[in-house]
């Protein structure tokens, strides 16, 4: 089943309020002996929590995982209250939460601004090459598959884009980020957005010509992403979304923090997409993460 809607491509940048921008990172009242890794309710968030928890266990400490804490505001609030020690997340989404005015879009710039914007008491570890960024993908034989960039595609007067419901906000597809790029899209008109229930249905719709392209999250879309051609985003219209651990200061040992860097150095976008496919096929996220950790001697 698909749902069709229209979105103005020349819309101004939408500011997502940083509900926890004033995060106090208060000192927890209980024992900090057992690190607690939190996650949201998405497949990606649960999987990342299990991966980072496994990395921590490889240092010889007991770890608790608290899954399904809700959306980003919910699990960041749990971090603020001291109910969890760390949560894995994405650099661009965290930056948009803590600093709505940043214009950074490239990976290192996003990470730098994120570090600057964090409330007192919170830090981030190394970011991974693994990412879950927004991308425009087309069928391999599409007229757009050879040489068309994201900027070129967004400048077209008429576009049809498919999304998987719950993975991509239609407004994010056509909004120009950061503000300085807005004038380059003033010629854009209307994007026709078709919402699909899952990745398989979306790919079938693309191949059937129902849409010209799919707006996907490079990891959350799952393993079917490898069968698509992703348009190059040379202007970095869409901000980097690298996996990163966000944690409370003073609660983790040096060896625990080093485990975050080890995960960052090993985890790839392709790994995440494949593992998400396994989870959606019914394999528990802990089992999927455990297999990956074992393959990477973590």
PDB file of C-alpha atoms in Angstrom:
ATOM      1  CA  UNK A   1       0.000   0.000   0.000  1.00  0.00           C
ATOM      2  CA  UNK A   2       1.350   3.444  -0.889  1.00  0.00           C
ATOM      3  CA  UNK A   3       0.403   6.943   0.200  1.00  0.00           C
ATOM      4  CA  UNK A   4       1.012   9.888  -2.125  1.00  0.00           C
ATOM      5  CA  UNK A   5       1.668  13.440  -0.982  1.00  0.00           C
ATOM      6  CA  UNK A   6       3.259  16.653  -2.292  1.00  0.00           C
ATOM      7  CA  UNK A   7       6.031  18.666  -0.701  1.00  0.00           C
ATOM      8  CA  UNK A   8       7.369  22.096  -1.733  1.00  0.00           C
ATOM      9  CA  UNK A   9      10.998  21.660  -2.668  1.00  0.00           C
ATOM     10  CA  UNK A  10      11.782  25.329  -2.106  1.00  0.00           C
ATOM     11  CA  UNK A  11      10.675  25.187   1.510  1.00  0.00           C
ATOM     12  CA  UNK A  12      12.897  26.860   4.079  1.00  0.00           C
ATOM     13  CA  UNK A  13      15.071  24.890   6.446  1.00  0.00           C
ATOM     14  CA  UNK A  14      13.026  23.270   9.201  1.00  0.00           C
ATOM     15  CA  UNK A  15      14.517  23.734  12.646  1.00  0.00           C
ATOM     16  CA  UNK A  16      14.129  20.706  14.860  1.00  0.00           C
ATOM     17  CA  UNK A  17      14.040  22.019  18.391  1.00  0.00           C
ATOM     18  CA  UNK A  18      16.710  20.578  20.634  1.00  0.00           C
ATOM     19  CA  UNK A  19      14.425  19.445  23.399  1.00  0.00           C
ATOM     20  CA  UNK A  20      17.460  18.484  25.414  1.00  0.00           C
ATOM     21  CA  UNK A  21      19.640  21.377  24.331  1.00  0.00           C
ATOM     22  CA  UNK A  22      19.904  22.372  27.962  1.00  0.00           C
ATOM     23  CA  UNK A  23      20.726  18.846  29.076  1.00  0.00           C
ATOM     24  CA  UNK A  24      22.052  18.999  32.602  1.00  0.00           C
ATOM     25  CA  UNK A  25      23.824  15.627  32.595  1.00  0.00           C
ATOM     26  CA  UNK A  26      23.086  15.408  36.302  1.00  0.00           C
ATOM     27  CA  UNK A  27      25.110  13.038  38.444  1.00  0.00           C
ATOM     28  CA  UNK A  28      23.286   9.705  38.861  1.00  0.00           C
ATOM     29  CA  UNK A  29      22.235   8.705  42.340  1.00  0.00           C
ATOM     30  CA  UNK A  30      22.891   4.966  41.907  1.00  0.00           C
ATOM     31  CA  UNK A  31      26.023   2.919  41.376  1.00  0.00           C
ATOM     32  CA  UNK A  32      27.927   3.504  38.139  1.00  0.00           C
ATOM     33  CA  UNK A  33      29.684   0.128  38.335  1.00  0.00           C
ATOM     34  CA  UNK A  34      27.631  -1.444  35.539  1.00  0.00           C
ATOM     35  CA  UNK A  35      27.495   0.568  32.318  1.00  0.00           C
ATOM     36  CA  UNK A  36      24.025   0.778  30.818  1.00  0.00           C
ATOM     37  CA  UNK A  37      23.715   1.140  27.043  1.00  0.00           C
ATOM     38  CA  UNK A  38      20.416   2.613  25.889  1.00  0.00           C
ATOM     39  CA  UNK A  39      18.612   2.437  22.567  1.00  0.00           C
ATOM     40  CA  UNK A  40      15.587   3.843  20.858  1.00  0.00           C
ATOM     41  CA  UNK A  41      12.854   1.802  19.235  1.00  0.00           C
ATOM     42  CA  UNK A  42      14.254   1.477  15.710  1.00  0.00           C
ATOM     43  CA  UNK A  43      16.024  -1.594  14.331  1.00  0.00           C
ATOM     44  CA  UNK A  44      19.155   0.491  13.812  1.00  0.00           C
ATOM     45  CA  UNK A  45      19.195   1.883  17.340  1.00  0.00           C
ATOM     46  CA  UNK A  46      18.686  -1.516  18.976  1.00  0.00           C
ATOM     47  CA  UNK A  47      21.364  -3.094  16.805  1.00  0.00           C
ATOM     48  CA  UNK A  48      23.905  -0.366  17.547  1.00  0.00           C
ATOM     49  CA  UNK A  49      23.224  -0.653  21.262  1.00  0.00           C
ATOM     50  CA  UNK A  50      23.975  -4.380  21.137  1.00  0.00           C
ATOM     51  CA  UNK A  51      27.163  -3.798  19.127  1.00  0.00           C
ATOM     52  CA  UNK A  52      28.535  -1.152  21.487  1.00  0.00           C
ATOM     53  CA  UNK A  53      27.491  -3.203  24.519  1.00  0.00           C
ATOM     54  CA  UNK A  54      29.434  -6.137  23.089  1.00  0.00           C
ATOM     55  CA  UNK A  55      32.448  -3.916  22.576  1.00  0.00           C
ATOM     56  CA  UNK A  56      32.279  -2.877  26.225  1.00  0.00           C
ATOM     57  CA  UNK A  57      31.979  -6.508  27.356  1.00  0.00           C
ATOM     58  CA  UNK A  58      35.168  -7.313  25.454  1.00  0.00           C
ATOM     59  CA  UNK A  59      36.985  -5.147  28.005  1.00  0.00           C
ATOM     60  CA  UNK A  60      35.858  -7.436  30.811  1.00  0.00           C
ATOM     61  CA  UNK A  61      32.994  -5.417  32.306  1.00  0.00           C
ATOM     62  CA  UNK A  62      29.371  -6.394  32.800  1.00  0.00           C
ATOM     63  CA  UNK A  63      26.994  -4.360  30.650  1.00  0.00           C
ATOM     64  CA  UNK A  64      23.238  -3.858  30.749  1.00  0.00           C
ATOM     65  CA  UNK A  65      21.248  -2.937  27.653  1.00  0.00           C
ATOM     66  CA  UNK A  66      18.010  -0.980  27.909  1.00  0.00           C
ATOM     67  CA  UNK A  67      16.174  -1.134  24.573  1.00  0.00           C
ATOM     68  CA  UNK A  68      13.050   0.553  23.274  1.00  0.00           C
ATOM     69  CA  UNK A  69      13.388   3.730  25.310  1.00  0.00           C
ATOM     70  CA  UNK A  70      11.411   5.621  22.659  1.00  0.00           C
ATOM     71  CA  UNK A  71      12.466   8.271  20.190  1.00  0.00           C
ATOM     72  CA  UNK A  72      15.578  10.450  20.344  1.00  0.00           C
ATOM     73  CA  UNK A  73      14.132  12.875  22.877  1.00  0.00           C
ATOM     74  CA  UNK A  74      13.220   9.956  25.129  1.00  0.00           C
ATOM     75  CA  UNK A  75      16.587   8.203  25.183  1.00  0.00           C
ATOM     76  CA  UNK A  76      18.496  11.451  25.487  1.00  0.00           C
ATOM     77  CA  UNK A  77      16.307  12.304  28.454  1.00  0.00           C
ATOM     78  CA  UNK A  78      17.183   8.909  29.967  1.00  0.00           C
ATOM     79  CA  UNK A  79      20.860   9.746  29.452  1.00  0.00           C
ATOM     80  CA  UNK A  80      20.310  13.122  31.094  1.00  0.00           C
ATOM     81  CA  UNK A  81      18.639  11.500  34.116  1.00  0.00           C
ATOM     82  CA  UNK A  82      21.490   9.050  34.540  1.00  0.00           C
ATOM     83  CA  UNK A  83      19.386   6.002  33.717  1.00  0.00           C
ATOM     84  CA  UNK A  84      21.783   5.026  30.927  1.00  0.00           C
ATOM     85  CA  UNK A  85      25.524   5.541  30.575  1.00  0.00           C
ATOM     86  CA  UNK A  86      25.719   5.851  26.795  1.00  0.00           C
ATOM     87  CA  UNK A  87      23.606   5.711  23.655  1.00  0.00           C
ATOM     88  CA  UNK A  88      24.816   5.200  20.083  1.00  0.00           C
ATOM     89  CA  UNK A  89      23.383   7.708  17.632  1.00  0.00           C
ATOM     90  CA  UNK A  90      24.114   9.651  14.440  1.00  0.00           C
ATOM     91  CA  UNK A  91      26.290  12.752  14.256  1.00  0.00           C
ATOM     92  CA  UNK A  92      23.997  14.834  12.063  1.00  0.00           C
ATOM     93  CA  UNK A  93      20.848  14.068  14.034  1.00  0.00           C
ATOM     94  CA  UNK A  94      22.559  14.854  17.327  1.00  0.00           C
ATOM     95  CA  UNK A  95      23.907  18.112  15.943  1.00  0.00           C
ATOM     96  CA  UNK A  96      20.447  19.088  14.742  1.00  0.00           C
ATOM     97  CA  UNK A  97      19.155  18.357  18.248  1.00  0.00           C
ATOM     98  CA  UNK A  98      21.766  20.334  20.170  1.00  0.00           C
ATOM     99  CA  UNK A  99      22.456  23.127  17.669  1.00  0.00           C
ATOM    100  CA  UNK A 100      19.720  24.049  15.220  1.00  0.00           C
ATOM    101  CA  UNK A 101      21.833  26.848  13.701  1.00  0.00           C
ATOM    102  CA  UNK A 102      24.876  24.868  12.595  1.00  0.00           C
ATOM    103  CA  UNK A 103      25.446  24.831   8.861  1.00  0.00           C
ATOM    104  CA  UNK A 104      27.874  21.902   8.880  1.00  0.00           C
ATOM    105  CA  UNK A 105      27.178  19.029   6.505  1.00  0.00           C
ATOM    106  CA  UNK A 106      30.529  17.303   5.862  1.00  0.00           C
ATOM    107  CA  UNK A 107      31.450  14.506   8.257  1.00  0.00           C
ATOM    108  CA  UNK A 108      34.378  16.138  10.066  1.00  0.00           C
ATOM    109  CA  UNK A 109      32.638  19.527  10.271  1.00  0.00           C
ATOM    110  CA  UNK A 110      29.483  17.952  11.663  1.00  0.00           C
ATOM    111  CA  UNK A 111      31.530  16.094  14.268  1.00  0.00           C
ATOM    112  CA  UNK A 112      33.423  19.247  15.245  1.00  0.00           C
ATOM    113  CA  UNK A 113      30.249  21.281  15.668  1.00  0.00           C
ATOM    114  CA  UNK A 114      28.626  18.429  17.567  1.00  0.00           C
ATOM    115  CA  UNK A 115      31.502  18.388  20.046  1.00  0.00           C
ATOM    116  CA  UNK A 116      31.125  22.123  20.539  1.00  0.00           C
ATOM    117  CA  UNK A 117      27.371  21.926  21.057  1.00  0.00           C
ATOM    118  CA  UNK A 118      27.249  19.130  23.650  1.00  0.00           C
ATOM    119  CA  UNK A 119      25.913  20.037  27.105  1.00  0.00           C
ATOM    120  CA  UNK A 120      28.326  19.859  30.025  1.00  0.00           C
ATOM    121  CA  UNK A 121      28.846  16.318  31.224  1.00  0.00           C
ATOM    122  CA  UNK A 122      28.413  14.630  27.835  1.00  0.00           C
ATOM    123  CA  UNK A 123      31.003  13.546  25.273  1.00  0.00           C
ATOM    124  CA  UNK A 124      31.127  11.645  22.009  1.00  0.00           C
ATOM    125  CA  UNK A 125      33.666   9.024  20.997  1.00  0.00           C
ATOM    126  CA  UNK A 126      35.186   8.534  17.556  1.00  0.00           C
ATOM    127  CA  UNK A 127      32.645   8.400  14.771  1.00  0.00           C
ATOM    128  CA  UNK A 128      32.502   5.371  12.501  1.00  0.00           C
ATOM    129  CA  UNK A 129      32.660   5.296   8.727  1.00  0.00           C
ATOM    130  CA  UNK A 130      29.304   3.529   9.064  1.00  0.00           C
ATOM    131  CA  UNK A 131      26.545   6.001   8.397  1.00  0.00           C
ATOM    132  CA  UNK A 132      22.808   6.212   7.948  1.00  0.00           C
ATOM    133  CA  UNK A 133      22.616   9.341   5.865  1.00  0.00           C
ATOM    134  CA  UNK A 134      19.856  10.455   3.584  1.00  0.00           C
ATOM    135  CA  UNK A 135      20.555   9.631  -0.063  1.00  0.00           C
ATOM    136  CA  UNK A 136      18.745   9.760  -3.392  1.00  0.00           C
ATOM    137  CA  UNK A 137      18.863   6.373  -5.114  1.00  0.00           C
ATOM    138  CA  UNK A 138      17.723   5.337  -8.583  1.00  0.00           C
ATOM    139  CA  UNK A 139      17.475   2.090 -10.495  1.00  0.00           C
ATOM    140  CA  UNK A 140      20.768   1.042 -12.079  1.00  0.00           C
ATOM    141  CA  UNK A 141      19.459   1.564 -15.632  1.00  0.00           C
ATOM    142  CA  UNK A 142      17.799   4.911 -14.887  1.00  0.00           C
ATOM    143  CA  UNK A 143      18.454   8.002 -16.984  1.00  0.00           C
ATOM    144  CA  UNK A 144      19.712   9.605 -13.759  1.00  0.00           C
ATOM    145  CA  UNK A 145      22.223   6.852 -12.982  1.00  0.00           C
ATOM    146  CA  UNK A 146      25.032   8.322 -15.073  1.00  0.00           C
ATOM    147  CA  UNK A 147      26.288  11.716 -13.945  1.00  0.00           C
ATOM    148  CA  UNK A 148      23.236  13.163 -12.176  1.00  0.00           C
ATOM    149  CA  UNK A 149      23.995  14.562  -8.702  1.00  0.00           C
ATOM    150  CA  UNK A 150      21.636  15.153  -5.801  1.00  0.00           C
ATOM    151  CA  UNK A 151      21.797  18.875  -6.550  1.00  0.00           C
ATOM    152  CA  UNK A 152      20.886  18.263 -10.206  1.00  0.00           C
ATOM    153  CA  UNK A 153      17.983  16.082  -9.190  1.00  0.00           C
ATOM    154  CA  UNK A 154      16.602  18.557  -6.660  1.00  0.00           C
ATOM    155  CA  UNK A 155      16.791  21.376  -9.200  1.00  0.00           C
ATOM    156  CA  UNK A 156      14.395  19.555 -11.513  1.00  0.00           C
ATOM    157  CA  UNK A 157      10.977  21.165 -11.664  1.00  0.00           C
ATOM    158  CA  UNK A 158       9.129  17.873 -11.251  1.00  0.00           C
ATOM    159  CA  UNK A 159      10.364  14.925  -9.265  1.00  0.00           C
ATOM    160  CA  UNK A 160       8.775  11.745  -8.022  1.00  0.00           C
ATOM    161  CA  UNK A 161      10.410  10.244  -4.957  1.00  0.00           C
ATOM    162  CA  UNK A 162       9.534   7.132  -2.993  1.00  0.00           C
ATOM    163  CA  UNK A 163      10.243   6.749   0.712  1.00  0.00           C
ATOM    164  CA  UNK A 164       9.790   3.982   3.239  1.00  0.00           C
ATOM    165  CA  UNK A 165       7.274   5.139   5.815  1.00  0.00           C
ATOM    166  CA  UNK A 166       8.925   5.811   9.159  1.00  0.00           C
ATOM    167  CA  UNK A 167      12.487   5.908   7.792  1.00  0.00           C
ATOM    168  CA  UNK A 168      12.552   9.245   5.983  1.00  0.00           C
ATOM    169  CA  UNK A 169      10.716  12.487   6.712  1.00  0.00           C
ATOM    170  CA  UNK A 170       9.381  13.743   3.350  1.00  0.00           C
ATOM    171  CA  UNK A 171      10.283  17.292   4.317  1.00  0.00           C
ATOM    172  CA  UNK A 172      13.924  16.339   4.801  1.00  0.00           C
ATOM    173  CA  UNK A 173      14.123  15.086   1.222  1.00  0.00           C
ATOM    174  CA  UNK A 174      13.576  18.503  -0.320  1.00  0.00           C
ATOM    175  CA  UNK A 175      14.788  20.880   2.326  1.00  0.00           C
ATOM    176  CA  UNK A 176      18.135  22.523   1.585  1.00  0.00           C
ATOM    177  CA  UNK A 177      20.570  22.185   4.450  1.00  0.00           C
ATOM    178  CA  UNK A 178      22.348  24.327   5.462  1.00  0.00           C
ATOM    179  CA  UNK A 179      20.687  27.748   5.028  1.00  0.00           C
ATOM    180  CA  UNK A 180      23.433  29.059   2.761  1.00  0.00           C
ATOM    181  CA  UNK A 181      22.373  26.559   0.094  1.00  0.00           C
ATOM    182  CA  UNK A 182      18.755  27.688  -0.063  1.00  0.00           C
ATOM    183  CA  UNK A 183      19.171  30.051  -3.047  1.00  0.00           C
ATOM    184  CA  UNK A 184      20.430  27.214  -5.250  1.00  0.00           C
ATOM    185  CA  UNK A 185      17.039  25.516  -5.014  1.00  0.00           C
ATOM    186  CA  UNK A 186      14.701  28.458  -5.555  1.00  0.00           C
ATOM    187  CA  UNK A 187      13.857  27.164  -9.017  1.00  0.00           C
ATOM    188  CA  UNK A 188      12.533  23.903  -7.669  1.00  0.00           C
ATOM    189  CA  UNK A 189       8.808  23.304  -7.771  1.00  0.00           C
ATOM    190  CA  UNK A 190       6.977  20.298  -6.420  1.00  0.00           C
ATOM    191  CA  UNK A 191       8.129  16.875  -5.372  1.00  0.00           C
ATOM    192  CA  UNK A 192       5.589  14.087  -5.531  1.00  0.00           C
ATOM    193  CA  UNK A 193       6.322  11.745  -2.637  1.00  0.00           C
ATOM    194  CA  UNK A 194       5.068   8.161  -2.528  1.00  0.00           C
ATOM    195  CA  UNK A 195       5.230   6.391   0.815  1.00  0.00           C
ATOM    196  CA  UNK A 196       5.879   2.652   0.832  1.00  0.00           C
ATOM    197  CA  UNK A 197       5.460   0.224   3.692  1.00  0.00           C
ATOM    198  CA  UNK A 198       8.890  -1.422   3.364  1.00  0.00           C
ATOM    199  CA  UNK A 199      12.077  -1.496   1.302  1.00  0.00           C
ATOM    200  CA  UNK A 200      10.996  -4.404  -0.903  1.00  0.00           C
ATOM    201  CA  UNK A 201       7.780  -2.647  -1.920  1.00  0.00           C
ATOM    202  CA  UNK A 202       9.686   0.573  -2.526  1.00  0.00           C
ATOM    203  CA  UNK A 203      12.189  -1.121  -4.856  1.00  0.00           C
ATOM    204  CA  UNK A 204       9.357  -2.820  -6.715  1.00  0.00           C
ATOM    205  CA  UNK A 205       7.641   0.552  -7.134  1.00  0.00           C
ATOM    206  CA  UNK A 206      10.856   2.086  -8.428  1.00  0.00           C
ATOM    207  CA  UNK A 207      11.401  -0.722 -10.928  1.00  0.00           C
ATOM    208  CA  UNK A 208       7.785  -0.475 -12.051  1.00  0.00           C
ATOM    209  CA  UNK A 209       8.174   3.226 -12.827  1.00  0.00           C
ATOM    210  CA  UNK A 210       5.865   4.460 -10.076  1.00  0.00           C
ATOM    211  CA  UNK A 211       8.633   6.848  -8.956  1.00  0.00           C
ATOM    212  CA  UNK A 212      11.858   8.169 -10.482  1.00  0.00           C
ATOM    213  CA  UNK A 213      13.905   7.713  -7.345  1.00  0.00           C
ATOM    214  CA  UNK A 214      13.912   6.586  -3.732  1.00  0.00           C
ATOM    215  CA  UNK A 215      15.020   8.696  -0.797  1.00  0.00           C
ATOM    216  CA  UNK A 216      16.686   6.183   1.484  1.00  0.00           C
ATOM    217  CA  UNK A 217      18.684   5.951   4.668  1.00  0.00           C
ATOM    218  CA  UNK A 218      21.841   4.199   3.598  1.00  0.00           C
ATOM    219  CA  UNK A 219      21.826   1.671   6.462  1.00  0.00           C
ATOM    220  CA  UNK A 220      18.204   1.623   7.619  1.00  0.00           C
ATOM    221  CA  UNK A 221      16.984   0.794   4.109  1.00  0.00           C
ATOM    222  CA  UNK A 222      18.667  -2.585   4.514  1.00  0.00           C
ATOM    223  CA  UNK A 223      20.568  -4.852   2.099  1.00  0.00           C
ATOM    224  CA  UNK A 224      18.403  -3.928  -0.908  1.00  0.00           C
ATOM    225  CA  UNK A 225      20.281  -0.617  -1.034  1.00  0.00           C
ATOM    226  CA  UNK A 226      23.203  -2.386  -2.728  1.00  0.00           C
ATOM    227  CA  UNK A 227      21.010  -3.033  -5.781  1.00  0.00           C
ATOM    228  CA  UNK A 228      20.403   0.702  -6.276  1.00  0.00           C
ATOM    229  CA  UNK A 229      22.559   3.501  -7.661  1.00  0.00           C
ATOM    230  CA  UNK A 230      23.030   6.324  -5.160  1.00  0.00           C
ATOM    231  CA  UNK A 231      23.376   9.775  -6.709  1.00  0.00           C
ATOM    232  CA  UNK A 232      26.579  11.558  -5.649  1.00  0.00           C
ATOM    233  CA  UNK A 233      25.999  14.366  -3.149  1.00  0.00           C
ATOM    234  CA  UNK A 234      28.934  16.528  -4.166  1.00  0.00           C
ATOM    235  CA  UNK A 235      27.502  19.655  -2.530  1.00  0.00           C
ATOM    236  CA  UNK A 236      26.776  17.833   0.728  1.00  0.00           C
ATOM    237  CA  UNK A 237      23.149  18.867   0.595  1.00  0.00           C
ATOM    238  CA  UNK A 238      22.331  16.199   3.142  1.00  0.00           C
ATOM    239  CA  UNK A 239      24.391  16.298   6.338  1.00  0.00           C
ATOM    240  CA  UNK A 240      26.648  13.466   7.408  1.00  0.00           C
ATOM    241  CA  UNK A 241      25.039  10.885   9.700  1.00  0.00           C
ATOM    242  CA  UNK A 242      27.925   8.833  11.021  1.00  0.00           C
ATOM    243  CA  UNK A 243      27.441   6.395  13.871  1.00  0.00           C
ATOM    244  CA  UNK A 244      28.820   7.808  17.119  1.00  0.00           C
ATOM    245  CA  UNK A 245      28.682   6.884  20.837  1.00  0.00           C
ATOM    246  CA  UNK A 246      27.291   9.591  23.143  1.00  0.00           C
ATOM    247  CA  UNK A 247      28.174   9.018  26.786  1.00  0.00           C
ATOM    248  CA  UNK A 248      28.213  10.559  30.254  1.00  0.00           C
ATOM    249  CA  UNK A 249      31.616  11.720  31.443  1.00  0.00           C
ATOM    250  CA  UNK A 250      33.432  10.065  34.324  1.00  0.00           C
ATOM    251  CA  UNK A 251      31.570   6.749  34.297  1.00  0.00           C
ATOM    252  CA  UNK A 252      33.617   4.681  31.856  1.00  0.00           C
ATOM    253  CA  UNK A 253      37.178   3.424  32.080  1.00  0.00           C
ATOM    254  CA  UNK A 254      39.843   4.203  29.509  1.00  0.00           C
ATOM    255  CA  UNK A 255      39.625   0.646  28.162  1.00  0.00           C
ATOM    256  CA  UNK A 256      35.853   1.037  27.793  1.00  0.00           C
ATOM    257  CA  UNK A 257      36.310   4.262  25.837  1.00  0.00           C
ATOM    258  CA  UNK A 258      38.918   2.567  23.628  1.00  0.00           C
ATOM    259  CA  UNK A 259      36.330  -0.092  22.772  1.00  0.00           C
ATOM    260  CA  UNK A 260      34.239   2.649  21.173  1.00  0.00           C
ATOM    261  CA  UNK A 261      37.160   3.507  18.899  1.00  0.00           C
ATOM    262  CA  UNK A 262      37.609  -0.152  17.964  1.00  0.00           C
ATOM    263  CA  UNK A 263      33.949  -0.424  16.950  1.00  0.00           C
ATOM    264  CA  UNK A 264      34.256   2.833  14.986  1.00  0.00           C
ATOM    265  CA  UNK A 265      37.212   1.452  13.074  1.00  0.00           C
ATOM    266  CA  UNK A 266      35.485  -1.792  12.126  1.00  0.00           C
ATOM    267  CA  UNK A 267      31.833  -0.953  11.491  1.00  0.00           C
ATOM    268  CA  UNK A 268      30.788  -0.128   7.921  1.00  0.00           C
ATOM    269  CA  UNK A 269      27.543   1.012   6.333  1.00  0.00           C
ATOM    270  CA  UNK A 270      27.337  -2.252   4.387  1.00  0.00           C
ATOM    271  CA  UNK A 271      27.711  -4.196   7.649  1.00  0.00           C
ATOM    272  CA  UNK A 272      24.830  -2.277   9.199  1.00  0.00           C
ATOM    273  CA  UNK A 273      22.577  -2.669   6.171  1.00  0.00           C
ATOM    274  CA  UNK A 274      23.165  -6.423   6.070  1.00  0.00           C
ATOM    275  CA  UNK A 275      22.614  -6.801   9.804  1.00  0.00           C
ATOM    276  CA  UNK A 276      19.398  -4.794   9.646  1.00  0.00           C
ATOM    277  CA  UNK A 277      18.216  -7.205   6.967  1.00  0.00           C
ATOM    278  CA  UNK A 278      18.891 -10.101   9.356  1.00  0.00           C
ATOM    279  CA  UNK A 279      17.007  -8.414  12.188  1.00  0.00           C
ATOM    280  CA  UNK A 280      14.014  -7.786   9.958  1.00  0.00           C
ATOM    281  CA  UNK A 281      14.025 -11.438   8.951  1.00  0.00           C
ATOM    282  CA  UNK A 282      13.452 -12.337  12.593  1.00  0.00           C
ATOM    283  CA  UNK A 283      16.932 -12.843  14.061  1.00  0.00           C
ATOM    284  CA  UNK A 284      17.273 -11.122  17.481  1.00  0.00           C
ATOM    285  CA  UNK A 285      19.448  -8.019  17.347  1.00  0.00           C
ATOM    286  CA  UNK A 286      21.674  -9.395  20.127  1.00  0.00           C
ATOM    287  CA  UNK A 287      22.417 -12.518  18.088  1.00  0.00           C
ATOM    288  CA  UNK A 288      23.148 -10.516  14.954  1.00  0.00           C
ATOM    289  CA  UNK A 289      25.441  -8.161  16.843  1.00  0.00           C
ATOM    290  CA  UNK A 290      27.147 -11.096  18.559  1.00  0.00           C
ATOM    291  CA  UNK A 291      27.993 -12.702  15.232  1.00  0.00           C
ATOM    292  CA  UNK A 292      29.457  -9.447  13.897  1.00  0.00           C
ATOM    293  CA  UNK A 293      31.438  -8.903  17.093  1.00  0.00           C
ATOM    294  CA  UNK A 294      32.838 -12.432  16.874  1.00  0.00           C
ATOM    295  CA  UNK A 295      33.884 -11.928  13.250  1.00  0.00           C
ATOM    296  CA  UNK A 296      35.763  -8.814  14.292  1.00  0.00           C
ATOM    297  CA  UNK A 297      37.273 -10.397  17.440  1.00  0.00           C
ATOM    298  CA  UNK A 298      35.451  -8.038  19.769  1.00  0.00           C
TER     299      UNK A 298
END
